[in-house]
């Protein structure tokens, strides 16, 4: 590799690095809510990380309705793969397929997430 070729590679690497560094501040939300405005509904799509029990009503072996799932949830193992404490909107976001889901739940948010729906093999390592 000649000097000119090495110089071009180094030059473009530095330009790309600077471009990435200078554009890091652009990571802002697409929607900025005014102060004192609350989110009225949460609709969740995902895999087992956010599945609140939809898989209980699906023909699948991926279920979370046994221990250790639900060990710190007030109702015990309900099919939730997680306890949903981090959402902070409702006590828990109900499963769309739960027969106990009411119309009011649909207006304030439900979860369509389903365990084993993900395709990324790293999900199990990060959860």
Coordinates of N, CA and C in Angstrom, one line a residue, residues 1-123:
X1 N 0.8 -1.2 0.0 CA 0.0 0.0 0.0 C 0.9 1.2 0.0
X2 N 0.7 2.1 -0.9 CA 1.5 3.3 -1.1 C 1.2 4.4 0.0
X3 N 2.0 5.4 0.0 CA 1.8 6.5 1.0 C 0.5 7.2 0.8
X4 N 0.2 7.4 -0.5 CA -1.0 8.2 -0.8 C -2.3 7.4 -0.4
X5 N -2.2 6.1 -0.6 CA -3.4 5.2 -0.3 C -3.5 5.2 1.3
X6 N -2.4 5.1 2.0 CA -2.5 5.1 3.5 C -3.0 6.4 4.0
X7 N -2.6 7.5 3.3 CA -3.0 8.9 3.7 C -4.5 9.0 3.5
X8 N -5.0 8.5 2.3 CA -6.4 8.6 2.1 C -7.3 7.8 3.1
X9 N -6.8 6.6 3.4 CA -7.5 5.8 4.4 C -7.5 6.5 5.8
X10 N -6.4 7.1 6.2 CA -6.3 7.8 7.4 C -7.2 9.0 7.4
X11 N -7.2 9.8 6.3 CA -7.9 11.0 6.2 C -9.4 10.7 6.3
X12 N -9.9 9.7 5.6 CA -11.3 9.4 5.6 C -11.8 8.8 6.9
X13 N -10.9 8.1 7.6 CA -11.2 7.6 8.9 C -11.4 8.7 9.9
X14 N -10.5 9.7 9.9 CA -10.6 10.8 10.7 C -11.9 11.6 10.4
X15 N -12.2 11.8 9.2 CA -13.4 12.6 8.8 C -14.6 11.9 9.3
X16 N -14.7 10.5 9.1 CA -15.8 9.8 9.6 C -16.0 9.8 11.1
X17 N -14.8 9.7 11.8 CA -14.8 9.8 13.3 C -15.3 11.2 13.7
X18 N -14.9 12.3 13.1 CA -15.3 13.6 13.5 C -16.8 13.8 13.2
X19 N -17.2 13.3 12.1 CA -18.6 13.4 11.7 C -19.5 12.7 12.8
X20 N -19.1 11.5 13.2 CA -19.9 10.8 14.2 C -19.8 11.5 15.6
X21 N -18.7 12.0 16.0 CA -18.6 12.7 17.3 C -19.4 14.0 17.3
X22 N -19.3 14.8 16.2 CA -20.0 16.0 16.2 C -21.5 15.9 16.0
X23 N -22.0 14.7 15.6 CA -23.4 14.5 15.5 C -24.0 13.8 16.6
X24 N -23.3 13.5 17.7 CA -23.8 12.8 18.8 C -24.9 13.6 19.6
X25 N -24.8 14.9 19.5 CA -25.7 15.7 20.3 C -27.1 15.7 19.7
X26 N -27.3 15.2 18.5 CA -28.6 15.2 17.8 C -29.6 14.2 18.3
X27 N -29.2 13.4 19.3 CA -30.1 12.4 19.8 C -31.1 12.9 20.8
X28 N -32.1 13.7 20.2 CA -33.2 14.3 20.9 C -34.5 13.5 20.6
X29 N -35.4 13.6 21.4 CA -36.7 13.0 21.2 C -37.4 13.6 20.0
X30 N -38.1 12.9 19.2 CA -38.8 13.4 18.1 C -40.0 14.2 18.5
X31 N -40.6 13.9 19.7 CA -41.7 14.6 20.3 C -41.4 15.1 21.6
X32 N -41.4 16.4 21.8 CA -41.1 17.1 23.1 C -42.4 17.5 23.7
X33 N -42.8 16.9 24.8 CA -44.0 17.3 25.5 C -43.8 18.6 26.3
X34 N -44.8 19.5 26.3 CA -44.7 20.6 27.2 C -44.7 20.2 28.7
X35 N -44.2 21.0 29.6 CA -44.2 20.7 31.0 C -45.6 20.4 31.5
X36 N -45.7 19.6 32.5 CA -47.0 19.2 33.2 C -48.0 18.5 32.2
X37 N -47.5 17.9 31.2 CA -48.3 17.1 30.3 C -48.0 15.6 30.6
X38 N -49.0 14.8 30.8 CA -48.7 13.4 31.0 C -49.0 12.5 29.8
X39 N -48.4 11.4 29.8 CA -48.8 10.4 28.8 C -50.0 9.7 29.2
X40 N -51.0 9.6 28.4 CA -52.3 9.0 28.8 C -52.4 7.6 28.4
X41 N -51.6 7.1 27.5 CA -51.7 5.6 27.2 C -50.3 5.1 26.8
X42 N -50.1 3.9 27.0 CA -48.8 3.2 26.6 C -49.2 1.9 25.9
X43 N -48.7 1.8 24.6 CA -48.9 0.6 23.9 C -47.5 0.0 23.7
X44 N -47.4 -1.3 24.1 CA -46.1 -1.9 24.1 C -46.1 -3.0 23.0
X45 N -45.0 -3.0 22.2 CA -44.7 -4.1 21.3 C -43.3 -4.6 21.6
X46 N -43.2 -5.9 21.6 CA -41.9 -6.4 21.9 C -41.9 -7.9 22.1
X47 N -40.8 -8.4 22.8 CA -40.7 -9.8 23.1 C -40.8 -10.1 24.6
X48 N -40.2 -11.1 25.1 CA -40.4 -11.6 26.4 C -40.0 -10.5 27.5
X49 N -39.1 -9.6 27.1 CA -38.7 -8.6 28.1 C -39.9 -7.7 28.5
X50 N -40.9 -7.6 27.7 CA -42.1 -6.8 28.1 C -43.4 -7.5 27.9
X51 N -43.4 -8.9 27.8 CA -44.6 -9.7 27.6 C -45.3 -9.8 29.0
X52 N -46.5 -9.2 29.1 CA -47.2 -9.3 30.4 C -48.1 -10.5 30.6
X53 N -48.0 -11.5 29.7 CA -48.8 -12.7 29.8 C -49.6 -13.0 28.5
X54 N -49.3 -12.3 27.4 CA -50.0 -12.6 26.1 C -49.8 -14.1 25.7
X55 N -48.7 -14.6 26.0 CA -48.4 -16.0 25.6 C -49.2 -17.0 26.4
X56 N -49.9 -16.7 27.5 CA -50.8 -17.6 28.2 C -51.9 -18.0 27.2
X57 N -52.3 -17.2 26.3 CA -53.4 -17.4 25.4 C -53.0 -17.8 24.0
X58 N -51.7 -18.2 23.8 CA -51.2 -18.6 22.5 C -50.7 -20.0 22.6
X59 N -50.8 -20.8 21.5 CA -50.2 -22.1 21.5 C -48.7 -22.1 21.3
X60 N -48.0 -21.9 22.4 CA -46.5 -21.8 22.4 C -46.0 -22.4 23.7
X61 N -44.7 -22.9 23.6 CA -44.1 -23.4 24.8 C -43.4 -22.2 25.6
X62 N -43.3 -21.1 25.0 CA -42.6 -19.9 25.6 C -43.6 -19.2 26.5
X63 N -43.7 -19.6 27.8 CA -44.6 -19.1 28.8 C -43.9 -18.7 30.0
X64 N -44.4 -17.7 30.7 CA -43.8 -17.3 32.0 C -44.8 -17.4 33.2
X65 N -45.7 -18.4 33.1 CA -46.7 -18.5 34.2 C -46.4 -19.5 35.2
X66 N -45.1 -19.6 35.6 CA -44.6 -20.5 36.6 C -43.4 -19.8 37.3
X67 N -43.0 -20.3 38.5 CA -41.9 -19.7 39.1 C -40.6 -20.0 38.4
X68 N -39.6 -19.1 38.3 CA -39.4 -18.0 39.1 C -40.1 -16.7 38.6
X69 N -40.8 -16.8 37.5 CA -41.5 -15.6 36.9 C -42.5 -15.2 37.9
X70 N -42.6 -13.9 38.2 CA -43.6 -13.4 39.1 C -43.3 -13.5 40.6
X71 N -42.1 -13.8 40.9 CA -41.8 -14.0 42.3 C -41.9 -12.7 43.1
X72 N -41.7 -11.6 42.5 CA -41.9 -10.3 43.2 C -43.1 -9.5 42.7
X73 N -43.9 -10.2 41.9 CA -45.2 -9.5 41.5 C -46.3 -9.9 42.4
X74 N -47.2 -8.9 42.7 CA -48.2 -9.2 43.8 C -49.1 -10.3 43.5
X75 N -49.3 -10.7 42.2 CA -50.2 -11.8 41.9 C -49.5 -13.1 41.6
X76 N -48.2 -13.1 41.9 CA -47.4 -14.3 41.6 C -47.2 -14.5 40.1
X77 N -46.9 -15.8 39.7 CA -46.7 -16.0 38.3 C -47.9 -15.9 37.5
X78 N -48.0 -14.8 36.6 CA -49.2 -14.5 35.8 C -48.9 -14.7 34.4
X79 N -47.7 -15.1 34.0 CA -47.4 -15.2 32.6 C -46.5 -14.0 32.2
X80 N -46.2 -13.1 33.1 CA -45.3 -12.0 32.8 C -43.9 -12.5 32.9
X81 N -43.1 -12.1 31.9 CA -41.7 -12.4 32.0 C -40.9 -11.4 32.8
X82 N -41.6 -10.2 33.0 CA -41.0 -9.2 33.8 C -42.1 -8.6 34.7
X83 N -41.7 -7.8 35.7 CA -42.7 -7.3 36.6 C -43.2 -5.9 36.2
X84 N -42.7 -5.3 35.1 CA -43.2 -4.1 34.5 C -43.1 -2.9 35.4
X85 N -42.2 -2.9 36.4 CA -42.1 -1.8 37.3 C -41.5 -0.6 36.7
X86 N -40.8 -0.7 35.6 CA -40.1 0.4 35.0 C -41.0 1.3 34.1
X87 N -42.2 0.8 33.8 CA -43.0 1.6 32.9 C -43.5 2.9 33.6
X88 N -43.9 2.9 34.8 CA -44.2 4.1 35.6 C -45.5 4.7 35.1
X89 N -46.3 4.1 34.3 CA -47.6 4.7 33.9 C -48.8 4.1 34.6
X90 N -48.8 2.8 34.7 CA -49.8 2.1 35.4 C -49.1 1.2 36.4
X91 N -49.9 0.6 37.3 CA -49.3 -0.4 38.1 C -48.7 -1.5 37.3
X92 N -49.4 -1.9 36.3 CA -48.8 -2.8 35.3 C -49.6 -2.6 34.0
X93 N -48.9 -2.8 32.9 CA -49.6 -2.7 31.6 C -50.2 -4.0 31.2
X94 N -51.5 -4.1 31.1 CA -52.2 -5.4 30.9 C -51.9 -6.0 29.5
X95 N -52.0 -7.3 29.5 CA -51.8 -8.1 28.2 C -53.1 -7.9 27.3
X96 N -52.8 -7.6 26.1 CA -54.0 -7.5 25.1 C -54.8 -8.7 25.1
X97 N -54.2 -9.9 25.1 CA -54.9 -11.1 25.0 C -55.5 -11.7 26.3
X98 N -55.3 -11.0 27.4 CA -55.8 -11.4 28.7 C -57.4 -11.3 28.6
X99 N -58.1 -12.3 29.0 CA -59.6 -12.3 28.9 C -60.1 -11.2 29.9
X100 N -59.3 -10.9 30.9 CA -59.8 -9.9 31.9 C -59.6 -8.4 31.5
X101 N -58.9 -8.2 30.3 CA -58.7 -6.9 29.8 C -60.0 -6.2 29.5
X102 N -60.1 -5.0 30.0 CA -61.4 -4.2 29.8 C -61.2 -3.1 28.8
X103 N -62.3 -2.6 28.3 CA -62.3 -1.5 27.3 C -61.4 -0.3 27.8
X104 N -61.6 0.0 29.1 CA -60.8 1.1 29.7 C -59.3 0.9 29.5
X105 N -58.9 -0.4 29.7 CA -57.5 -0.7 29.5 C -57.0 -0.4 28.1
X106 N -57.9 -0.7 27.1 CA -57.5 -0.4 25.7 C -57.3 1.1 25.5
X107 N -58.0 1.9 26.3 CA -57.9 3.4 26.1 C -56.7 3.9 26.8
X108 N -56.2 3.2 27.8 CA -55.0 3.7 28.5 C -53.7 3.0 28.2
X109 N -53.8 1.9 27.4 CA -52.6 1.2 27.0 C -52.6 -0.2 27.4
X110 N -52.2 -1.0 26.4 CA -52.0 -2.5 26.7 C -50.7 -2.9 26.0
X111 N -50.3 -4.2 26.3 CA -49.1 -4.7 25.7 C -49.4 -5.8 24.7
X112 N -48.9 -5.7 23.5 CA -49.0 -6.7 22.5 C -47.8 -7.6 22.4
X113 N -46.9 -7.4 23.4 CA -45.6 -8.1 23.4 C -45.8 -9.6 23.6
X114 N -45.0 -10.4 23.0 CA -45.1 -11.8 23.1 C -43.7 -12.5 23.2
X115 N -43.5 -13.3 24.3 CA -42.3 -13.9 24.5 C -41.8 -14.8 23.4
X116 N -40.6 -14.8 23.1 CA -39.9 -15.5 21.9 C -40.3 -14.9 20.6
X117 N -40.8 -13.7 20.6 CA -41.1 -13.0 19.3 C -39.8 -12.3 18.7
X118 N -38.8 -12.1 19.6 CA -37.6 -11.5 19.1 C -36.8 -12.4 18.2
X119 N -35.9 -11.8 17.4 CA -35.0 -12.6 16.6 C -33.5 -12.3 16.9
X120 N -33.3 -11.5 17.9 CA -31.9 -11.2 18.3 C -31.5 -12.1 19.4
X121 N -30.4 -12.9 19.1 CA -30.0 -13.9 20.1 C -29.4 -13.2 21.4
X122 N -29.1 -12.0 21.3 CA -28.5 -11.3 22.4 C -29.6 -10.9 23.5
X123 N -30.9 -11.0 23.1 CA -31.9 -10.6 24.0 C -31.8 -11.4 25.3

